[in-house]
Amino acid sequence: FLELNKYGNSLDGYLASFGGKHRKNLKRDLKILALLNYSVVRNALQDFQRMIDLNSNRFEKKSFFAEDVFIHGFRRMLELAYKRGELEMLSIHINGKPEAVEAAILHKGVYTVLLGGNNLDITNIGKLLTIEHIKNAITGKAMIVDFLVDDCGWKRMWNMNEEPLY
């Protein structure tokens, strides 16, 4: 998770915590993605099926979306969060097509990124989605951004805090 107040609730403050080489590489990667003329679309529930497809393509039978019961329950949760004004579903569209979609919920100052998928053929689109979530959390005045992910290496590179839950 990321405590935004440690960085003055600012993306620039957060990025300043990165080492010079890491920060330079991230900015370069984001500039390259900007050449694709992407757009960030918020709460496009119609992108839900694309999120399932992108996740399933990556994880196949290990995808959470391999079970219809899970898909139905997750959709209902997103719809309820939308009605409550707590949904923060972000889609990165390139040429009008969602190439990365991730669902998050902002509740009581905690911005929780739940699940999503991205096109693995578009290099670094996951980094862009992470940055967009952090910017979105700052705009929404979140205190914490929680990415709910197992330790898979990237969290340390992004200066995230961790707290064992089991």
Short mmCIF file of N, CA and C in Angstrom, two decimals:
data_model
loop_
_atom_site.label_atom_id
_atom_site.label_comp_id
_atom_site.label_asym_id
_atom_site.label_seq_id
_atom_site.Cartn_x
_atom_site.Cartn_y
_atom_site.Cartn_z
N PHE A 1 0.85 -1.18 0.00
CA PHE A 1 0.00 0.00 0.00
C PHE A 1 0.88 1.23 0.00
N LEU A 2 0.28 2.33 -0.32
CA LEU A 2 0.99 3.60 -0.44
C LEU A 2 0.30 4.63 0.44
N GLU A 3 1.03 5.23 1.37
CA GLU A 3 0.50 6.28 2.23
C GLU A 3 0.78 7.62 1.55
N LEU A 4 -0.26 8.22 1.00
CA LEU A 4 -0.08 9.43 0.20
C LEU A 4 0.40 10.62 1.01
N ASN A 5 0.04 10.69 2.29
CA ASN A 5 0.47 11.85 3.09
C ASN A 5 1.99 11.89 3.28
N LYS A 6 2.66 10.73 3.17
CA LYS A 6 4.12 10.70 3.26
C LYS A 6 4.77 11.49 2.12
N TYR A 7 4.01 11.72 1.07
CA TYR A 7 4.53 12.39 -0.13
C TYR A 7 3.79 13.69 -0.41
N GLY A 8 3.19 14.26 0.64
CA GLY A 8 2.48 15.51 0.48
C GLY A 8 1.25 15.41 -0.40
N ASN A 9 0.68 14.20 -0.49
CA ASN A 9 -0.50 13.97 -1.35
C ASN A 9 -0.26 14.48 -2.77
N SER A 10 0.92 14.21 -3.28
CA SER A 10 1.31 14.71 -4.59
C SER A 10 2.03 13.62 -5.38
N LEU A 11 1.71 13.50 -6.64
CA LEU A 11 2.39 12.52 -7.50
C LEU A 11 3.86 12.88 -7.62
N ASP A 12 4.17 14.15 -7.80
CA ASP A 12 5.57 14.56 -7.91
C ASP A 12 6.34 14.24 -6.64
N GLY A 13 5.71 14.46 -5.48
CA GLY A 13 6.34 14.12 -4.21
C GLY A 13 6.61 12.64 -4.11
N TYR A 14 5.67 11.84 -4.56
CA TYR A 14 5.84 10.40 -4.55
C TYR A 14 6.97 9.97 -5.49
N LEU A 15 6.94 10.48 -6.71
CA LEU A 15 7.96 10.09 -7.69
C LEU A 15 9.36 10.54 -7.25
N ALA A 16 9.44 11.61 -6.46
CA ALA A 16 10.73 12.07 -5.96
C ALA A 16 11.36 11.05 -5.01
N SER A 17 10.56 10.12 -4.48
CA SER A 17 11.08 9.09 -3.58
C SER A 17 11.81 7.99 -4.35
N PHE A 18 11.66 7.96 -5.65
CA PHE A 18 12.32 6.94 -6.48
C PHE A 18 13.78 7.34 -6.68
N GLY A 19 14.62 6.36 -6.90
CA GLY A 19 15.99 6.64 -7.29
C GLY A 19 16.00 7.33 -8.64
N GLY A 20 17.06 8.07 -8.91
CA GLY A 20 17.14 8.83 -10.16
C GLY A 20 16.96 7.99 -11.41
N LYS A 21 17.61 6.83 -11.47
CA LYS A 21 17.50 5.98 -12.65
C LYS A 21 16.09 5.44 -12.81
N HIS A 22 15.48 4.99 -11.70
CA HIS A 22 14.12 4.46 -11.76
C HIS A 22 13.14 5.54 -12.22
N ARG A 23 13.26 6.73 -11.66
CA ARG A 23 12.37 7.84 -12.02
C ARG A 23 12.55 8.19 -13.51
N LYS A 24 13.79 8.25 -13.96
CA LYS A 24 14.08 8.57 -15.37
C LYS A 24 13.48 7.51 -16.30
N ASN A 25 13.67 6.24 -15.95
CA ASN A 25 13.13 5.16 -16.78
C ASN A 25 11.60 5.17 -16.82
N LEU A 26 10.98 5.43 -15.67
CA LEU A 26 9.51 5.49 -15.62
C LEU A 26 9.00 6.63 -16.49
N LYS A 27 9.61 7.79 -16.37
CA LYS A 27 9.17 8.94 -17.18
C LYS A 27 9.36 8.66 -18.66
N ARG A 28 10.46 7.99 -19.03
CA ARG A 28 10.68 7.63 -20.43
C ARG A 28 9.59 6.68 -20.92
N ASP A 29 9.30 5.65 -20.09
CA ASP A 29 8.27 4.67 -20.47
C ASP A 29 6.91 5.35 -20.67
N LEU A 30 6.58 6.29 -19.79
CA LEU A 30 5.29 6.98 -19.90
C LEU A 30 5.25 7.89 -21.12
N LYS A 31 6.38 8.51 -21.47
CA LYS A 31 6.44 9.35 -22.69
C LYS A 31 6.22 8.51 -23.93
N ILE A 32 6.80 7.31 -23.95
CA ILE A 32 6.62 6.42 -25.10
C ILE A 32 5.14 6.03 -25.23
N LEU A 33 4.50 5.74 -24.11
CA LEU A 33 3.08 5.41 -24.14
C LEU A 33 2.24 6.58 -24.60
N ALA A 34 2.66 7.80 -24.26
CA ALA A 34 1.90 8.99 -24.67
C ALA A 34 1.84 9.12 -26.18
N LEU A 35 2.82 8.56 -26.87
CA LEU A 35 2.82 8.59 -28.34
C LEU A 35 1.66 7.80 -28.93
N LEU A 36 1.08 6.91 -28.13
CA LEU A 36 -0.06 6.12 -28.59
C LEU A 36 -1.38 6.89 -28.51
N ASN A 37 -1.31 8.13 -28.02
CA ASN A 37 -2.51 8.97 -27.89
C ASN A 37 -3.62 8.25 -27.13
N TYR A 38 -3.27 7.73 -25.99
CA TYR A 38 -4.24 7.02 -25.16
C TYR A 38 -5.17 8.01 -24.48
N SER A 39 -6.28 7.51 -24.01
CA SER A 39 -7.17 8.30 -23.16
C SER A 39 -7.52 7.45 -21.95
N VAL A 40 -7.72 8.13 -20.83
CA VAL A 40 -8.11 7.45 -19.60
C VAL A 40 -9.60 7.67 -19.43
N VAL A 41 -10.34 6.58 -19.33
CA VAL A 41 -11.79 6.64 -19.22
C VAL A 41 -12.15 6.13 -17.83
N ARG A 42 -13.00 6.87 -17.17
CA ARG A 42 -13.37 6.55 -15.79
C ARG A 42 -14.77 5.95 -15.73
N ASN A 43 -14.90 4.86 -15.01
CA ASN A 43 -16.17 4.20 -14.72
C ASN A 43 -16.98 3.80 -15.95
N ALA A 44 -16.27 3.28 -16.94
CA ALA A 44 -16.93 2.76 -18.14
C ALA A 44 -17.31 1.30 -17.87
N LEU A 45 -18.45 1.11 -17.27
CA LEU A 45 -18.88 -0.26 -16.92
C LEU A 45 -18.99 -1.17 -18.14
N GLN A 46 -19.14 -0.56 -19.30
CA GLN A 46 -19.20 -1.37 -20.53
C GLN A 46 -17.85 -2.02 -20.84
N ASP A 47 -16.77 -1.60 -20.16
CA ASP A 47 -15.45 -2.21 -20.35
C ASP A 47 -15.25 -3.44 -19.46
N PHE A 48 -16.26 -3.79 -18.69
CA PHE A 48 -16.15 -4.93 -17.76
C PHE A 48 -15.79 -6.22 -18.50
N GLN A 49 -16.45 -6.50 -19.60
CA GLN A 49 -16.16 -7.75 -20.33
C GLN A 49 -14.74 -7.72 -20.88
N ARG A 50 -14.28 -6.57 -21.32
CA ARG A 50 -12.90 -6.46 -21.82
C ARG A 50 -11.91 -6.74 -20.68
N MET A 51 -12.22 -6.26 -19.47
CA MET A 51 -11.36 -6.53 -18.32
C MET A 51 -11.28 -8.03 -18.06
N ILE A 52 -12.42 -8.72 -18.15
CA ILE A 52 -12.44 -10.18 -17.97
C ILE A 52 -11.58 -10.86 -19.03
N ASP A 53 -11.76 -10.43 -20.28
CA ASP A 53 -11.01 -11.05 -21.38
C ASP A 53 -9.51 -10.84 -21.22
N LEU A 54 -9.09 -9.62 -20.86
CA LEU A 54 -7.67 -9.33 -20.69
C LEU A 54 -7.08 -10.14 -19.54
N ASN A 55 -7.81 -10.24 -18.46
CA ASN A 55 -7.35 -11.01 -17.30
C ASN A 55 -7.28 -12.49 -17.64
N SER A 56 -8.31 -12.98 -18.29
CA SER A 56 -8.37 -14.40 -18.65
C SER A 56 -7.28 -14.77 -19.65
N ASN A 57 -6.98 -13.88 -20.59
CA ASN A 57 -5.91 -14.14 -21.56
C ASN A 57 -4.56 -14.29 -20.86
N ARG A 58 -4.37 -13.53 -19.80
CA ARG A 58 -3.10 -13.56 -19.08
C ARG A 58 -2.99 -14.76 -18.14
N PHE A 59 -4.04 -15.03 -17.40
CA PHE A 59 -3.96 -16.03 -16.35
C PHE A 59 -4.68 -17.34 -16.67
N GLU A 60 -5.41 -17.37 -17.77
CA GLU A 60 -6.15 -18.54 -18.23
C GLU A 60 -6.95 -19.19 -17.10
N LYS A 61 -6.68 -20.42 -16.78
CA LYS A 61 -7.50 -21.13 -15.78
C LYS A 61 -7.27 -20.63 -14.37
N LYS A 62 -6.20 -19.88 -14.13
CA LYS A 62 -5.93 -19.34 -12.80
C LYS A 62 -6.60 -17.98 -12.60
N SER A 63 -7.25 -17.49 -13.62
CA SER A 63 -7.93 -16.20 -13.52
C SER A 63 -9.10 -16.29 -12.56
N PHE A 64 -9.28 -15.24 -11.76
CA PHE A 64 -10.47 -15.17 -10.91
C PHE A 64 -11.73 -15.24 -11.77
N PHE A 65 -11.61 -14.78 -13.00
CA PHE A 65 -12.77 -14.71 -13.88
C PHE A 65 -13.04 -16.03 -14.60
N ALA A 66 -12.42 -17.11 -14.15
CA ALA A 66 -12.69 -18.43 -14.74
C ALA A 66 -14.02 -18.99 -14.26
N GLU A 67 -14.59 -18.40 -13.21
CA GLU A 67 -15.83 -18.89 -12.63
C GLU A 67 -16.97 -17.89 -12.85
N ASP A 68 -18.07 -18.37 -13.40
CA ASP A 68 -19.22 -17.50 -13.66
C ASP A 68 -19.78 -16.88 -12.38
N VAL A 69 -19.74 -17.63 -11.29
CA VAL A 69 -20.27 -17.11 -10.02
C VAL A 69 -19.45 -15.90 -9.57
N PHE A 70 -18.11 -15.99 -9.73
CA PHE A 70 -17.26 -14.86 -9.36
C PHE A 70 -17.56 -13.66 -10.25
N ILE A 71 -17.67 -13.88 -11.55
CA ILE A 71 -17.95 -12.79 -12.49
C ILE A 71 -19.24 -12.08 -12.09
N HIS A 72 -20.28 -12.83 -11.82
CA HIS A 72 -21.58 -12.26 -11.46
C HIS A 72 -21.46 -11.44 -10.16
N GLY A 73 -20.81 -12.00 -9.16
CA GLY A 73 -20.65 -11.30 -7.88
C GLY A 73 -19.80 -10.04 -8.01
N PHE A 74 -18.72 -10.14 -8.78
CA PHE A 74 -17.84 -8.99 -8.97
C PHE A 74 -18.57 -7.87 -9.71
N ARG A 75 -19.33 -8.23 -10.74
CA ARG A 75 -20.11 -7.24 -11.49
C ARG A 75 -21.10 -6.54 -10.56
N ARG A 76 -21.79 -7.32 -9.73
CA ARG A 76 -22.77 -6.73 -8.80
C ARG A 76 -22.08 -5.79 -7.81
N MET A 77 -20.88 -6.15 -7.34
CA MET A 77 -20.14 -5.30 -6.43
C MET A 77 -19.76 -3.97 -7.11
N LEU A 78 -19.31 -4.04 -8.36
CA LEU A 78 -18.96 -2.83 -9.09
C LEU A 78 -20.18 -1.95 -9.33
N GLU A 79 -21.30 -2.56 -9.67
CA GLU A 79 -22.53 -1.79 -9.89
C GLU A 79 -22.97 -1.10 -8.60
N LEU A 80 -22.88 -1.78 -7.48
CA LEU A 80 -23.23 -1.18 -6.19
C LEU A 80 -22.27 -0.04 -5.85
N ALA A 81 -20.97 -0.25 -6.06
CA ALA A 81 -19.99 0.80 -5.79
C ALA A 81 -20.25 2.01 -6.68
N TYR A 82 -20.66 1.77 -7.93
CA TYR A 82 -20.99 2.86 -8.84
C TYR A 82 -22.17 3.66 -8.31
N LYS A 83 -23.21 2.96 -7.88
CA LYS A 83 -24.41 3.64 -7.35
C LYS A 83 -24.07 4.44 -6.10
N ARG A 84 -23.13 3.96 -5.31
CA ARG A 84 -22.74 4.66 -4.07
C ARG A 84 -21.71 5.77 -4.32
N GLY A 85 -21.27 5.91 -5.57
CA GLY A 85 -20.27 6.93 -5.90
C GLY A 85 -18.86 6.57 -5.43
N GLU A 86 -18.60 5.28 -5.25
CA GLU A 86 -17.31 4.82 -4.75
C GLU A 86 -16.48 4.08 -5.80
N LEU A 87 -17.04 3.83 -6.97
CA LEU A 87 -16.32 3.09 -8.00
C LEU A 87 -15.25 3.97 -8.64
N GLU A 88 -14.08 3.39 -8.83
CA GLU A 88 -12.97 4.06 -9.51
C GLU A 88 -12.39 3.10 -10.54
N MET A 89 -13.21 2.76 -11.52
CA MET A 89 -12.79 1.84 -12.57
C MET A 89 -12.10 2.68 -13.66
N LEU A 90 -10.85 2.35 -13.94
CA LEU A 90 -10.10 3.09 -14.94
C LEU A 90 -9.83 2.20 -16.14
N SER A 91 -10.03 2.78 -17.32
CA SER A 91 -9.73 2.09 -18.57
C SER A 91 -8.77 2.96 -19.37
N ILE A 92 -7.76 2.33 -19.94
CA ILE A 92 -6.85 3.03 -20.86
C ILE A 92 -7.28 2.63 -22.26
N HIS A 93 -7.77 3.59 -23.01
CA HIS A 93 -8.22 3.34 -24.38
C HIS A 93 -7.15 3.80 -25.36
N ILE A 94 -6.88 2.97 -26.34
CA ILE A 94 -5.98 3.31 -27.43
C ILE A 94 -6.75 3.06 -28.71
N ASN A 95 -6.85 4.08 -29.53
CA ASN A 95 -7.65 3.99 -30.76
C ASN A 95 -9.07 3.53 -30.46
N GLY A 96 -9.61 4.03 -29.35
CA GLY A 96 -10.99 3.74 -28.99
C GLY A 96 -11.23 2.39 -28.36
N LYS A 97 -10.17 1.60 -28.18
CA LYS A 97 -10.33 0.24 -27.63
C LYS A 97 -9.69 0.18 -26.24
N PRO A 98 -10.41 -0.35 -25.26
CA PRO A 98 -9.81 -0.50 -23.92
C PRO A 98 -8.71 -1.57 -23.94
N GLU A 99 -7.48 -1.14 -23.64
CA GLU A 99 -6.34 -2.05 -23.63
C GLU A 99 -5.86 -2.37 -22.21
N ALA A 100 -6.38 -1.64 -21.24
CA ALA A 100 -6.12 -1.93 -19.83
C ALA A 100 -7.33 -1.45 -19.05
N VAL A 101 -7.83 -2.29 -18.18
CA VAL A 101 -9.01 -1.96 -17.38
C VAL A 101 -8.78 -2.50 -15.98
N GLU A 102 -9.01 -1.65 -14.99
CA GLU A 102 -8.81 -2.08 -13.61
C GLU A 102 -9.87 -1.43 -12.74
N ALA A 103 -10.42 -2.20 -11.83
CA ALA A 103 -11.46 -1.72 -10.94
C ALA A 103 -10.88 -1.41 -9.57
N ALA A 104 -11.30 -0.28 -9.01
CA ALA A 104 -10.91 0.12 -7.66
C ALA A 104 -12.13 0.72 -6.98
N ILE A 105 -12.05 0.78 -5.67
CA ILE A 105 -13.12 1.40 -4.88
C ILE A 105 -12.48 2.38 -3.91
N LEU A 106 -13.05 3.58 -3.82
CA LEU A 106 -12.61 4.58 -2.85
C LEU A 106 -13.66 4.65 -1.75
N HIS A 107 -13.29 4.15 -0.57
CA HIS A 107 -14.22 4.08 0.55
C HIS A 107 -13.50 4.54 1.81
N LYS A 108 -14.07 5.55 2.46
CA LYS A 108 -13.54 6.09 3.72
C LYS A 108 -12.05 6.40 3.65
N GLY A 109 -11.64 7.04 2.56
CA GLY A 109 -10.26 7.49 2.42
C GLY A 109 -9.27 6.44 1.99
N VAL A 110 -9.73 5.23 1.71
CA VAL A 110 -8.85 4.16 1.26
C VAL A 110 -9.23 3.81 -0.18
N TYR A 111 -8.27 3.94 -1.07
CA TYR A 111 -8.44 3.64 -2.48
C TYR A 111 -7.89 2.24 -2.70
N THR A 112 -8.78 1.27 -2.92
CA THR A 112 -8.39 -0.13 -3.03
C THR A 112 -8.51 -0.60 -4.48
N VAL A 113 -7.39 -0.94 -5.08
CA VAL A 113 -7.38 -1.47 -6.44
C VAL A 113 -7.66 -2.96 -6.33
N LEU A 114 -8.75 -3.39 -6.97
CA LEU A 114 -9.24 -4.75 -6.78
C LEU A 114 -8.69 -5.76 -7.78
N LEU A 115 -8.96 -5.50 -9.04
CA LEU A 115 -8.66 -6.51 -10.05
C LEU A 115 -8.77 -5.87 -11.42
N GLY A 116 -8.05 -6.40 -12.37
CA GLY A 116 -8.14 -5.87 -13.72
C GLY A 116 -7.38 -6.74 -14.69
N GLY A 117 -7.14 -6.16 -15.84
CA GLY A 117 -6.39 -6.84 -16.88
C GLY A 117 -5.83 -5.83 -17.85
N ASN A 118 -4.74 -6.22 -18.50
CA ASN A 118 -4.16 -5.33 -19.51
C ASN A 118 -3.58 -6.15 -20.66
N ASN A 119 -3.46 -5.49 -21.78
CA ASN A 119 -2.94 -6.11 -22.99
C ASN A 119 -1.43 -6.23 -22.85
N LEU A 120 -0.92 -7.45 -22.76
CA LEU A 120 0.50 -7.68 -22.57
C LEU A 120 1.34 -7.30 -23.79
N ASP A 121 0.69 -7.08 -24.93
CA ASP A 121 1.41 -6.68 -26.13
C ASP A 121 1.77 -5.19 -26.11
N ILE A 122 1.21 -4.45 -25.16
CA ILE A 122 1.50 -3.01 -25.07
C ILE A 122 2.42 -2.82 -23.86
N THR A 123 3.68 -2.64 -24.16
CA THR A 123 4.71 -2.54 -23.13
C THR A 123 4.44 -1.39 -22.19
N ASN A 124 4.52 -1.69 -20.90
CA ASN A 124 4.42 -0.70 -19.81
C ASN A 124 3.03 -0.11 -19.59
N ILE A 125 2.01 -0.67 -20.20
CA ILE A 125 0.68 -0.12 -19.97
C ILE A 125 0.25 -0.34 -18.52
N GLY A 126 0.76 -1.37 -17.88
CA GLY A 126 0.47 -1.59 -16.46
C GLY A 126 1.05 -0.48 -15.59
N LYS A 127 2.23 0.01 -15.94
CA LYS A 127 2.83 1.14 -15.21
C LYS A 127 1.95 2.37 -15.34
N LEU A 128 1.47 2.60 -16.54
CA LEU A 128 0.59 3.75 -16.77
C LEU A 128 -0.67 3.63 -15.93
N LEU A 129 -1.25 2.46 -15.88
CA LEU A 129 -2.46 2.25 -15.10
C LEU A 129 -2.20 2.49 -13.61
N THR A 130 -1.05 2.05 -13.13
CA THR A 130 -0.68 2.29 -11.73
C THR A 130 -0.57 3.78 -11.45
N ILE A 131 0.10 4.51 -12.31
CA ILE A 131 0.23 5.97 -12.14
C ILE A 131 -1.14 6.64 -12.18
N GLU A 132 -1.99 6.21 -13.09
CA GLU A 132 -3.33 6.81 -13.20
C GLU A 132 -4.16 6.53 -11.94
N HIS A 133 -4.01 5.35 -11.36
CA HIS A 133 -4.72 5.07 -10.11
C HIS A 133 -4.21 5.98 -8.99
N ILE A 134 -2.93 6.18 -8.92
CA ILE A 134 -2.37 7.04 -7.87
C ILE A 134 -2.86 8.47 -8.06
N LYS A 135 -2.84 8.96 -9.30
CA LYS A 135 -3.36 10.31 -9.57
C LYS A 135 -4.83 10.41 -9.21
N ASN A 136 -5.59 9.39 -9.55
CA ASN A 136 -7.01 9.36 -9.26
C ASN A 136 -7.26 9.35 -7.75
N ALA A 137 -6.45 8.59 -7.03
CA ALA A 137 -6.58 8.53 -5.57
C ALA A 137 -6.27 9.89 -4.94
N ILE A 138 -5.27 10.58 -5.46
CA ILE A 138 -4.93 11.91 -4.96
C ILE A 138 -6.08 12.87 -5.21
N THR A 139 -6.63 12.83 -6.41
CA THR A 139 -7.77 13.69 -6.75
C THR A 139 -8.95 13.40 -5.83
N GLY A 140 -9.15 12.13 -5.50
CA GLY A 140 -10.25 11.73 -4.63
C GLY A 140 -9.96 11.90 -3.14
N LYS A 141 -8.79 12.49 -2.84
CA LYS A 141 -8.39 12.78 -1.45
C LYS A 141 -8.25 11.52 -0.60
N ALA A 142 -7.80 10.44 -1.22
CA ALA A 142 -7.54 9.20 -0.48
C ALA A 142 -6.31 9.38 0.39
N MET A 143 -6.29 8.69 1.50
CA MET A 143 -5.13 8.69 2.39
C MET A 143 -4.19 7.55 2.05
N ILE A 144 -4.77 6.44 1.59
CA ILE A 144 -4.01 5.24 1.29
C ILE A 144 -4.45 4.68 -0.06
N VAL A 145 -3.49 4.16 -0.82
CA VAL A 145 -3.78 3.39 -2.02
C VAL A 145 -3.30 1.98 -1.73
N ASP A 146 -4.21 1.02 -1.79
CA ASP A 146 -3.89 -0.37 -1.50
C ASP A 146 -4.06 -1.17 -2.79
N PHE A 147 -2.98 -1.81 -3.23
CA PHE A 147 -3.02 -2.56 -4.49
C PHE A 147 -3.35 -4.04 -4.31
N LEU A 148 -3.53 -4.49 -3.06
CA LEU A 148 -4.00 -5.85 -2.76
C LEU A 148 -3.28 -6.96 -3.50
N VAL A 149 -2.02 -6.80 -3.80
CA VAL A 149 -1.32 -7.79 -4.60
C VAL A 149 -0.32 -8.53 -3.74
N ASP A 150 -0.19 -9.80 -4.01
CA ASP A 150 0.88 -10.58 -3.39
C ASP A 150 2.21 -9.90 -3.68
N ASP A 151 3.23 -10.26 -2.94
CA ASP A 151 4.56 -9.70 -3.20
C ASP A 151 5.09 -10.31 -4.49
N CYS A 152 5.05 -9.55 -5.55
CA CYS A 152 5.56 -10.04 -6.83
C CYS A 152 6.69 -9.17 -7.34
N GLY A 153 7.33 -8.42 -6.45
CA GLY A 153 8.51 -7.65 -6.81
C GLY A 153 8.28 -6.19 -7.12
N TRP A 154 7.22 -5.88 -7.81
CA TRP A 154 7.03 -4.51 -8.28
C TRP A 154 6.74 -3.54 -7.13
N LYS A 155 6.15 -4.03 -6.05
CA LYS A 155 5.79 -3.14 -4.94
C LYS A 155 7.02 -2.50 -4.30
N ARG A 156 8.09 -3.27 -4.16
CA ARG A 156 9.31 -2.69 -3.59
C ARG A 156 9.90 -1.65 -4.53
N MET A 157 9.87 -1.93 -5.81
CA MET A 157 10.40 -0.97 -6.79
C MET A 157 9.61 0.33 -6.77
N TRP A 158 8.36 0.27 -6.38
CA TRP A 158 7.48 1.44 -6.35
C TRP A 158 7.39 2.04 -4.94
N ASN A 159 8.28 1.64 -4.05
CA ASN A 159 8.36 2.18 -2.69
C ASN A 159 7.04 2.04 -1.91
N MET A 160 6.42 0.90 -2.08
CA MET A 160 5.18 0.64 -1.35
C MET A 160 5.50 0.11 0.04
N ASN A 161 4.62 0.37 0.96
CA ASN A 161 4.71 -0.23 2.29
C ASN A 161 4.04 -1.60 2.21
N GLU A 162 4.42 -2.46 3.12
CA GLU A 162 3.75 -3.75 3.16
C GLU A 162 3.44 -4.12 4.59
N GLU A 163 2.36 -4.87 4.71
CA GLU A 163 1.91 -5.31 6.01
C GLU A 163 1.41 -6.74 5.87
N PRO A 164 2.12 -7.70 6.47
CA PRO A 164 1.66 -9.08 6.37
C PRO A 164 0.28 -9.24 7.01
N LEU A 165 -0.60 -9.92 6.31
CA LEU A 165 -1.95 -10.13 6.82
C LEU A 165 -2.18 -11.57 7.21
N TYR A 166 -1.21 -12.42 6.99
CA TYR A 166 -1.34 -13.82 7.38
C TYR A 166 0.01 -14.36 7.79
#
